Coordinates of C-alpha atoms and ligand atoms in Angstrom, one line a residue:
X194 CA 149.6 71.5 121.9
X195 CA 147.8 68.3 121.0
X196 CA 144.4 67.8 119.3
X197 CA 142.5 67.7 122.6
X198 CA 143.8 71.2 123.3
X199 CA 142.2 72.5 120.2
X200 CA 138.7 74.0 119.9
X201 CA 137.5 74.9 116.5
X202 CA 135.8 78.3 116.6
X203 CA 134.2 80.3 113.9
X204 CA 135.1 84.0 114.0
X205 CA 134.0 87.0 112.0
X206 CA 136.7 89.5 111.7
X207 CA 136.1 93.1 110.6
X208 CA 138.6 95.0 108.5
X209 CA 139.3 98.7 109.3
X210 CA 137.0 101.2 107.7
X211 CA 138.2 102.2 104.2
X212 CA 140.2 98.9 103.7
X213 CA 140.6 98.6 99.9
X214 CA 139.3 95.5 98.3
X215 CA 140.3 94.8 94.7
X216 CA 141.2 92.4 92.0
X217 CA 144.1 92.3 89.6
X218 CA 145.0 91.4 86.0
X219 CA 147.9 92.1 83.6
X220 CA 147.9 93.3 80.0
X221 CA 149.5 90.4 78.1
X222 CA 147.5 87.8 80.2
X223 CA 144.1 89.2 79.2
X224 CA 144.1 91.7 76.4
X225 CA 144.7 89.8 73.2
X226 CA 144.5 92.0 70.1
X227 CA 148.3 91.9 69.9
X228 CA 148.3 93.6 66.5
X229 CA 145.5 96.0 67.0
X230 CA 145.8 99.8 66.7
X231 CA 149.5 99.9 66.2
X232 CA 150.6 97.8 69.1
X233 CA 154.2 96.5 68.5
X234 CA 155.5 93.1 69.4
X235 CA 156.7 92.4 73.0
X236 CA 159.1 89.8 74.3
X237 CA 156.1 87.7 75.3
X238 CA 154.8 87.6 71.8
X239 CA 158.2 86.3 70.6
X240 CA 158.6 83.9 73.5
X241 CA 155.1 82.4 73.3
X242 CA 155.5 81.8 69.6
X243 CA 158.8 80.0 70.2
X244 CA 158.1 76.2 69.8
X245 CA 158.3 74.4 73.1
X246 CA 158.4 77.6 75.3
X247 CA 154.8 77.6 76.5
X248 CA 152.5 74.7 77.4
X249 CA 150.5 73.5 74.4
X250 CA 151.9 76.2 72.2
X251 CA 149.5 78.7 73.8
X252 CA 150.0 82.4 73.1
X253 CA 148.4 85.7 74.3
X254 CA 147.3 86.5 70.7
X255 CA 143.6 86.4 71.8
X256 CA 143.8 85.6 75.5
X257 CA 140.5 86.8 77.2
X258 CA 140.0 89.3 74.3
X259 CA 139.7 92.0 77.0
X260 CA 140.7 94.6 74.5
X261 CA 137.4 94.1 72.8
X262 CA 135.3 93.2 75.8
X263 CA 136.5 95.9 78.2
X264 CA 132.9 97.1 78.9
X265 CA 131.7 93.7 79.9
X266 CA 134.7 93.3 82.2
X267 CA 134.1 96.7 83.8
X268 CA 130.5 95.5 84.5
X269 CA 131.9 92.4 86.2
X270 CA 134.0 94.6 88.4
X271 CA 131.0 96.7 89.3
X272 CA 129.0 93.5 90.1
X273 CA 131.8 92.3 92.3
X274 CA 131.8 95.6 94.2
X275 CA 135.5 96.2 94.4
X276 CA 136.9 99.5 95.4
X277 CA 139.9 99.2 93.2
X278 CA 141.1 97.4 90.1
X279 CA 144.7 96.7 89.3
X280 CA 145.6 96.5 85.6
X281 CA 148.8 97.0 83.7
X282 CA 149.6 99.1 80.6
X283 CA 151.2 97.3 77.7
X284 CA 154.3 99.3 76.9
X285 CA 154.2 98.2 73.2
X286 CA 150.7 99.7 72.8
X287 CA 152.1 103.1 73.9
X288 CA 155.5 102.9 72.1
X289 CA 155.5 100.1 69.6
X290 CA 159.3 100.0 69.5
X291 CA 159.9 101.1 73.0
X292 CA 160.9 104.6 72.1
X293 CA 159.6 107.7 70.4
X294 CA 156.3 109.5 70.5
X295 CA 153.2 107.9 72.0
X296 CA 150.8 105.9 69.9
X297 CA 147.6 107.9 70.7
X298 CA 145.2 105.0 70.0
X299 CA 147.1 102.9 72.5
X300 CA 146.7 105.6 75.2
X301 CA 143.0 105.9 74.2
X302 CA 142.4 102.3 75.2
X303 CA 143.6 102.9 78.8
X304 CA 141.8 106.2 78.9
X305 CA 138.6 104.3 78.2
X306 CA 139.4 101.8 80.9
X307 CA 140.2 104.4 83.5
X308 CA 137.1 106.4 82.7
X309 CA 135.0 103.3 82.8
X310 CA 136.4 102.5 86.3
X311 CA 135.9 106.0 87.6
X312 CA 132.3 106.1 86.4
X313 CA 131.7 102.9 88.4
X314 CA 133.5 104.3 91.5
X315 CA 136.4 101.9 91.2
X316 CA 139.9 103.3 91.8
X317 CA 142.4 102.6 89.0
X318 CA 145.6 101.0 90.3
X319 CA 148.0 101.0 87.3
X320 CA 151.0 98.9 86.9
X321 CA 153.4 100.4 84.3
X322 CA 155.4 97.2 83.7
X323 CA 154.0 93.7 83.9
X324 CA 156.6 92.0 81.7
X325 CA 155.7 93.0 78.2
X326 CA 158.9 94.7 77.1
X327 CA 158.9 95.9 73.5
X328 CA 160.8 93.4 71.5
X329 CA 162.9 96.1 69.8
X330 CA 164.4 97.0 73.3
X331 CA 165.2 93.4 73.9
X332 CA 167.0 93.3 70.6
X333 CA 169.1 96.2 71.9
X334 CA 170.0 94.4 75.1
X335 CA 166.8 94.3 77.1
X336 CA 167.0 94.7 80.9
X337 CA 170.7 93.7 80.8
X338 CA 171.6 97.2 79.6
X339 CA 171.2 100.5 81.3
X340 CA 169.5 102.2 78.3
X341 CA 166.3 100.2 78.8
X342 CA 165.9 101.9 82.2
X343 CA 166.2 105.3 80.5
X344 CA 163.6 104.2 77.8
X345 CA 161.3 103.1 80.6
X346 CA 161.4 106.5 82.2
X347 CA 160.4 108.1 78.9
X348 CA 157.5 105.7 78.5
X349 CA 156.3 106.4 82.1
X350 CA 156.3 110.1 81.3
X351 CA 154.0 109.5 78.3
X352 CA 151.5 107.4 80.4
X353 CA 151.6 109.7 83.4
X354 CA 150.9 112.8 81.4
X355 CA 148.0 111.2 79.6
X356 CA 146.2 109.5 82.5
X357 CA 147.4 111.9 85.3
X358 CA 145.4 112.3 88.4
X359 CA 142.6 110.0 87.2
X360 CA 144.8 107.2 88.4
X361 CA 144.8 106.7 92.1
X362 CA 147.8 104.4 92.5
X363 CA 150.8 103.9 90.3
X364 CA 153.0 100.8 90.5
X365 CA 156.2 101.0 88.6
X366 CA 157.1 97.3 88.3
X367 CA 155.4 94.1 88.9
X368 CA 157.7 91.4 90.3
X369 CA 161.1 92.4 89.0
X370 CA 162.4 89.1 90.4
X371 CA 160.5 87.2 87.7
X372 CA 161.6 89.6 85.0
X373 CA 165.2 89.2 85.9
X374 CA 165.8 85.8 87.5
X375 CA 163.1 83.8 85.7
X376 CA 163.4 85.7 82.4
X377 CA 167.2 86.0 82.1
X378 CA 168.5 83.5 84.7
X379 CA 166.6 80.3 84.0
X380 CA 164.8 81.2 80.8
X381 CA 161.3 80.0 81.9
X382 CA 159.9 83.4 81.1
X383 CA 160.6 85.8 78.2
X384 CA 163.1 86.5 76.8
X385 CA 164.2 82.9 77.6
X386 CA 167.8 83.5 78.5
X387 CA 169.8 81.3 80.9
X388 CA 172.6 83.4 82.3
X389 CA 172.9 84.2 86.0
X390 CA 175.2 87.2 85.4
X391 CA 172.7 88.7 83.0
X392 CA 169.9 88.1 85.5
X393 CA 171.8 90.0 88.2
X394 CA 172.4 92.9 85.8
X395 CA 168.7 92.8 84.9
X396 CA 167.8 92.9 88.6
X397 CA 169.7 96.1 88.9
X398 CA 168.5 97.8 85.7
X399 CA 164.9 97.0 86.6
X400 CA 165.3 98.6 90.0
X401 CA 167.1 101.5 88.3
X402 CA 164.1 101.9 86.0
X403 CA 161.8 102.1 89.0
X404 CA 164.1 104.7 90.6
X405 CA 164.2 106.8 87.4
X406 CA 160.4 106.7 87.0
X407 CA 159.7 108.0 90.5
X408 CA 160.6 111.7 90.0
X409 CA 158.9 111.6 86.6
X410 CA 155.7 110.3 88.0
X411 CA 155.8 112.8 90.9
X412 CA 156.4 115.7 88.5
X413 CA 153.7 114.7 86.1
X414 CA 151.1 113.7 88.7
X415 CA 151.8 115.5 92.0
X416 CA 148.9 113.7 93.7
X417 CA 150.0 110.2 92.6
X418 CA 150.5 107.5 95.2
X419 CA 153.5 105.6 93.9
X420 CA 154.8 102.2 94.8
X421 CA 156.5 99.0 93.5
X422 CA 155.1 95.5 93.6
X423 CA 157.5 92.7 94.8
X424 CA 156.8 89.0 94.9
X425 CA 158.0 87.9 98.3
X426 CA 158.1 84.7 100.2
X427 CA 158.8 83.2 103.6
X428 CA 161.7 80.8 103.5
X429 CA 162.1 78.3 106.4
X430 CA 165.0 76.0 106.9
X431 CA 164.1 72.3 106.9
X432 CA 166.0 71.8 110.1
X433 CA 168.1 73.8 112.6
X434 CA 171.3 72.5 111.0
X435 CA 173.5 75.5 110.2
X436 CA 173.8 74.4 106.5
X437 CA 170.0 74.4 106.2
X438 CA 169.7 77.8 107.9
X439 CA 172.3 79.2 105.5
X440 CA 170.4 77.7 102.6
X441 CA 167.2 79.4 103.6
X442 CA 169.1 82.6 104.0
X443 CA 170.4 82.3 100.4
X444 CA 166.9 81.6 99.1
X445 CA 165.7 84.6 101.0
X446 CA 168.6 86.7 99.7
X447 CA 167.7 86.0 96.1
X448 CA 164.0 86.4 96.2
X449 CA 163.4 89.0 99.0
X450 CA 166.5 90.9 100.1
X451 CA 167.9 91.6 96.6
X452 CA 164.8 93.8 96.2
X453 CA 163.8 95.0 99.7
X454 CA 167.3 96.1 100.7
X455 CA 168.0 98.4 97.8
X456 CA 164.4 99.8 97.7
X457 CA 164.2 100.5 101.5
X458 CA 167.9 100.6 102.7
X459 CA 169.7 101.9 99.6
X460 CA 172.1 98.9 99.4
X461 CA 172.4 95.4 98.0
X462 CA 172.9 92.7 100.6
X463 CA 176.6 92.0 101.1
X464 CA 176.1 88.2 101.2
X465 CA 174.3 88.3 97.8
X466 CA 177.0 90.6 96.3
X467 CA 179.6 88.1 97.4
X468 CA 177.5 85.2 96.1
X469 CA 177.2 86.7 92.6
X470 CA 180.7 88.3 92.5
X471 CA 182.0 86.0 89.8
X472 CA 178.8 86.2 87.6
X473 CA 179.4 88.7 84.9
X474 CA 178.3 91.4 84.3
X475 CA 176.2 90.9 87.5
X476 CA 176.1 93.7 90.0
X477 CA 179.2 95.4 88.4
X478 CA 176.7 97.4 86.4
X479 CA 175.8 99.4 89.5
X480 CA 176.9 103.1 89.1
X481 CA 177.4 105.9 91.7
X482 CA 174.0 107.4 92.5
X483 CA 171.9 104.5 91.4
X484 CA 171.0 103.3 94.9
X485 CA 170.0 106.8 95.9
X486 CA 167.5 106.8 93.0
X487 CA 166.3 103.3 93.8
X488 CA 165.7 104.1 97.5
X489 CA 163.6 107.2 97.1
X490 CA 160.6 107.3 99.4
X491 CA 157.5 105.4 98.3
X492 CA 153.9 105.9 99.2
X493 CA 153.2 102.2 99.5
X494 CA 154.6 98.7 98.9
X495 CA 152.8 96.1 96.9
X496 CA 153.3 92.6 98.1
X497 CA 152.4 89.5 96.0
X498 CA 152.3 86.4 98.1
X499 CA 151.4 82.9 96.9
X500 CA 153.3 80.2 98.9
X501 CA 156.0 79.6 101.5
X502 CA 159.2 77.5 101.0
X503 CA 161.1 75.1 103.1
X504 CA 164.6 74.4 102.0
X505 CA 167.7 72.5 103.0
X506 CA 171.3 72.7 101.7
X507 CA 171.7 70.5 98.6
X508 CA 174.2 68.3 100.5
X509 CA 171.5 67.5 103.1
X510 CA 168.7 66.2 100.8
X511 CA 169.2 62.6 102.1
X512 CA 168.7 63.6 105.8
X513 CA 165.5 65.5 104.8
X514 CA 164.2 62.4 103.1
X515 CA 164.9 60.3 106.2
X516 CA 163.0 63.0 108.2
X517 CA 159.9 62.3 106.1
X518 CA 160.0 65.1 103.5
X519 CA 159.7 64.8 99.8
X520 CA 162.7 66.6 98.3
X521 CA 163.0 68.2 94.9
X522 CA 165.4 66.3 92.7
X523 CA 166.6 69.5 91.0
X524 CA 166.5 73.2 91.7
X525 CA 165.7 76.1 89.4
X526 CA 168.9 77.9 90.5
X527 CA 171.7 75.4 90.9
X528 CA 174.1 78.2 92.1
X529 CA 172.0 78.6 95.3
X530 CA 172.9 75.0 96.2
X531 CA 169.7 74.1 97.9
X532 CA 166.7 71.8 97.7
X533 CA 163.0 72.6 98.2
X534 CA 161.0 70.3 100.5
X535 CA 157.4 69.3 100.3
X536 CA 156.0 69.6 103.8
X537 CA 154.1 66.4 104.6
X538 CA 150.3 66.9 104.8
X539 CA 150.2 70.4 103.3
X540 CA 147.7 70.9 100.5
X541 CA 148.9 72.2 97.1
X542 CA 147.3 74.2 94.3
X543 CA 147.3 73.3 90.6
X544 CA 150.6 75.1 90.3
X545 CA 151.9 72.6 92.8
X546 CA 152.5 75.4 95.3
X547 CA 152.0 74.6 99.0
X548 CA 149.1 76.3 100.7
X549 CA 150.2 77.9 104.0
X550 CA 148.6 81.3 104.8
X551 CA 150.6 81.9 108.0
X552 CA 153.6 82.6 105.7
X553 CA 151.9 85.7 104.6
X554 CA 151.5 87.0 108.2
X555 CA 155.1 86.2 109.0
X556 CA 156.2 88.0 105.8
X557 CA 154.2 91.1 106.5
X558 CA 155.4 91.4 110.1
X559 CA 159.0 91.0 109.0
X560 CA 158.6 93.7 106.3
X561 CA 157.3 96.1 109.0
X562 CA 160.1 95.1 111.5
X563 CA 163.0 95.1 109.0
X564 CA 162.1 97.4 106.1
X565 CA 159.3 99.8 106.1
X566 CA 156.1 101.1 107.7
X567 CA 154.7 102.6 104.5
X568 CA 151.2 101.3 103.8
X569 CA 151.2 97.8 102.3
X570 CA 148.8 96.5 99.7
X571 CA 148.6 92.8 98.9
X572 CA 148.6 93.5 95.2
X573 CA 148.2 89.8 94.3
X574 CA 147.1 86.6 96.1
X575 CA 145.1 83.7 94.8
X576 CA 145.3 80.2 93.5
X577 CA 145.0 78.0 90.5
X578 CA 142.8 74.9 90.8
X579 CA 141.4 72.4 88.3
X580 CA 138.1 74.2 87.9
X581 CA 135.3 72.9 85.7
X582 CA 131.8 73.9 84.7
X583 CA 129.5 71.3 86.3
X584 CA 126.4 69.9 84.5
X585 CA 124.3 72.7 86.1
X586 CA 126.5 75.3 84.5
X587 CA 128.2 76.3 87.8
X588 CA 131.9 76.5 88.8
X589 CA 131.9 75.5 92.5
X590 CA 135.5 76.4 93.3
X591 CA 135.2 75.9 97.1
X592 CA 139.0 75.1 97.3
X593 CA 139.6 78.7 96.0
X594 CA 137.1 80.1 98.5
X595 CA 139.0 78.3 101.3
X596 CA 142.4 79.6 100.0
X597 CA 141.2 83.2 99.8
X598 CA 139.5 82.9 103.2
X599 CA 142.6 81.6 104.9
X600 CA 144.9 84.2 103.3
X601 CA 142.5 87.2 103.9
X602 CA 142.4 86.0 107.6
X603 CA 146.2 85.9 107.5
X604 CA 146.2 89.6 106.4
X605 CA 143.9 90.3 109.3
X606 CA 146.3 88.6 111.6
X607 CA 149.0 91.0 110.3
X608 CA 146.8 94.0 110.9
X609 CA 146.1 92.8 114.4
X610 CA 149.9 92.6 114.9
X611 CA 150.1 96.3 113.9
X612 CA 151.2 96.0 110.3
X613 CA 149.8 98.8 108.1
X614 CA 148.0 96.7 105.5
X615 CA 145.5 98.9 103.6
X616 CA 144.2 96.7 100.9
X617 CA 144.0 93.3 99.2
X618 CA 143.7 92.4 95.5
X619 CA 142.7 88.9 94.4
X620 CA 144.7 87.4 91.6
X621 CA 142.9 87.2 89.3
X622 CA 139.6 88.6 88.0
X623 CA 139.7 86.3 85.0
X624 CA 141.1 83.0 84.0
X625 CA 144.0 84.1 81.8
X626 CA 147.3 83.3 80.0
X627 CA 149.4 81.9 82.9
X628 CA 152.8 82.6 81.2
X629 CA 154.7 79.4 80.4
X630 CA 151.7 77.4 81.6
X631 CA 149.5 78.9 78.9
X632 CA 145.8 78.4 79.6
X633 CA 146.3 75.2 81.6
X634 CA 146.1 77.0 84.9
X635 CA 143.1 78.9 86.0
X636 CA 143.5 81.6 88.7
X637 CA 140.3 83.6 87.9
X638 CA 137.2 84.2 90.1
X639 CA 135.5 84.4 86.7
X640 CA 135.7 81.4 84.4
X641 CA 136.6 82.2 80.8
X642 CA 135.6 79.8 78.0
X643 CA 138.7 80.5 75.8
X644 CA 137.3 79.4 72.5
X645 CA 134.3 81.7 72.7
X646 CA 135.5 84.3 75.3
X647 CA 132.3 83.8 77.4
X648 CA 132.6 84.8 81.0
X649 CA 131.0 82.9 83.9
X650 CA 131.3 84.0 87.5
X651 CA 132.6 81.3 89.9
X652 CA 131.5 80.5 93.5
X653 CA 134.6 82.4 94.7
X654 CA 133.3 85.5 92.9
X655 CA 130.1 85.5 95.0
X656 CA 132.1 84.7 98.1
X657 CA 134.5 87.6 97.5
X658 CA 131.6 90.0 96.7
X659 CA 130.0 89.1 100.1
X660 CA 133.3 89.5 101.9
X661 CA 133.7 93.0 100.3
X662 CA 130.2 94.0 101.2
X663 CA 130.5 92.9 104.8
X664 CA 134.2 94.1 105.1
X665 CA 134.7 91.0 107.3
X666 CA 136.2 87.6 106.8
X667 CA 134.6 84.7 108.4
X668 CA 136.8 81.7 109.0
X669 CA 137.2 78.6 111.1
X670 CA 140.3 78.5 113.2
X671 CA 141.8 76.3 115.8
X672 CA 142.3 78.1 119.0
X673 CA 144.1 76.6 122.0
X674 CA 141.8 76.3 125.0
X675 CA 143.0 77.7 128.3
Ligands
IFM748 O1 149.9 85.2 86.8 C1 150.9 85.6 87.6 C2 151.1 87.1 87.6 O2 151.3 87.6 86.3 C3 152.2 87.6 88.4 N1 152.2 87.0 89.7 C4 151.9 85.6 89.9 C5 150.7 85.2 89.0 C6 150.4 83.7 89.2 O3 151.5 83.0 88.8

């Protein structure tokens, strides 16, 4: 198709009645108050206070001070008009050392949040683990040891009994790939360990924790809708060369199939088991019965999508350069023996992530075809840009509006293709602590002035509010003329 074949048309696309619109945050990224009311230290407190670990030496000590501004943030959610809010519970607020009885004051905070949501007709969607492992458990081996999965199950029981049926949806884990491979494999997240064998063991123990939590949640809250949130991507080979196709398959194995296959098919992918066979302890930690636990039925799958990837085999970087790509000089995971390509002409976010919404549609269709037909919620999608408050006091983040519009349209494309997507959550409500990037990357649809904590709604907030109200997304697309 050439340019003359293209007609630009504006379409309004309606979402199914009851489609759930939401927004998401996570405890360590917004709460602050790290020493308040008996909260214990987490691995992210330790990591962020390690010199050189986080940009500018930023920490989550204060963050958005959400712990003290929860009512103001609830009012923002009401103004936005969302049907659901996804937040996470900080394990060290509930069990300061990761074990033992519940710290009631910690539970009270989340009770107040849940009640505040319900009184505003917003459905709570609760993530039980968004990376803030109690430091004490890390000192005893962290996710590399089986015991942490057992401790997680006990913690889940405490939270489930306390908040019970007032929480609509329960998400066991957020992005276990990041906890395991980024936290233990390359050390760019807490606890900052660089050991591929430990990362593989953490991968399994995180999924085991998910599996152990499921019957506990179902027993404590029979009405609970329970799922897991995975960060997934669409990996394309830079060419049809068999080495590049194999490289894309390895990248897909590490990010996607190491999680989707055990959760939905009760097995780890054979090619990945072979790939990590010499990394110890690695997947040798898997015990009889674990995969049965991990693959118990779910009520939904949470999908976090941000960007697609194009890769070639590391040995073919030169050919890719000749073909016009910019090629990464190094890779996060040398053992995968691949190089990422920058697709010429594709825009990028402030995270340097390529913007390509069709990757989300491709991914969703593939999940339906290869893994599951349970309802899917896009539990995170959004973008960081170099926002600023203009002289009139506005944040006119039209680039974020465009990003959201394209990606919500891509979700609609998936629904049109028959994928059972039932909701979408923007990441994130607030600018917040973006892990090793500290406060240098802003994902919020609400600006946060970090020195004062003042909130200011951005243009994207108003655009998303209108989208929710109309239950449609308007977008300009190029459609081939016939
Ligand atoms: O900020 C994170 C979030 O905690 C997990 N998913 C990706 C987001 C953007 O990097």
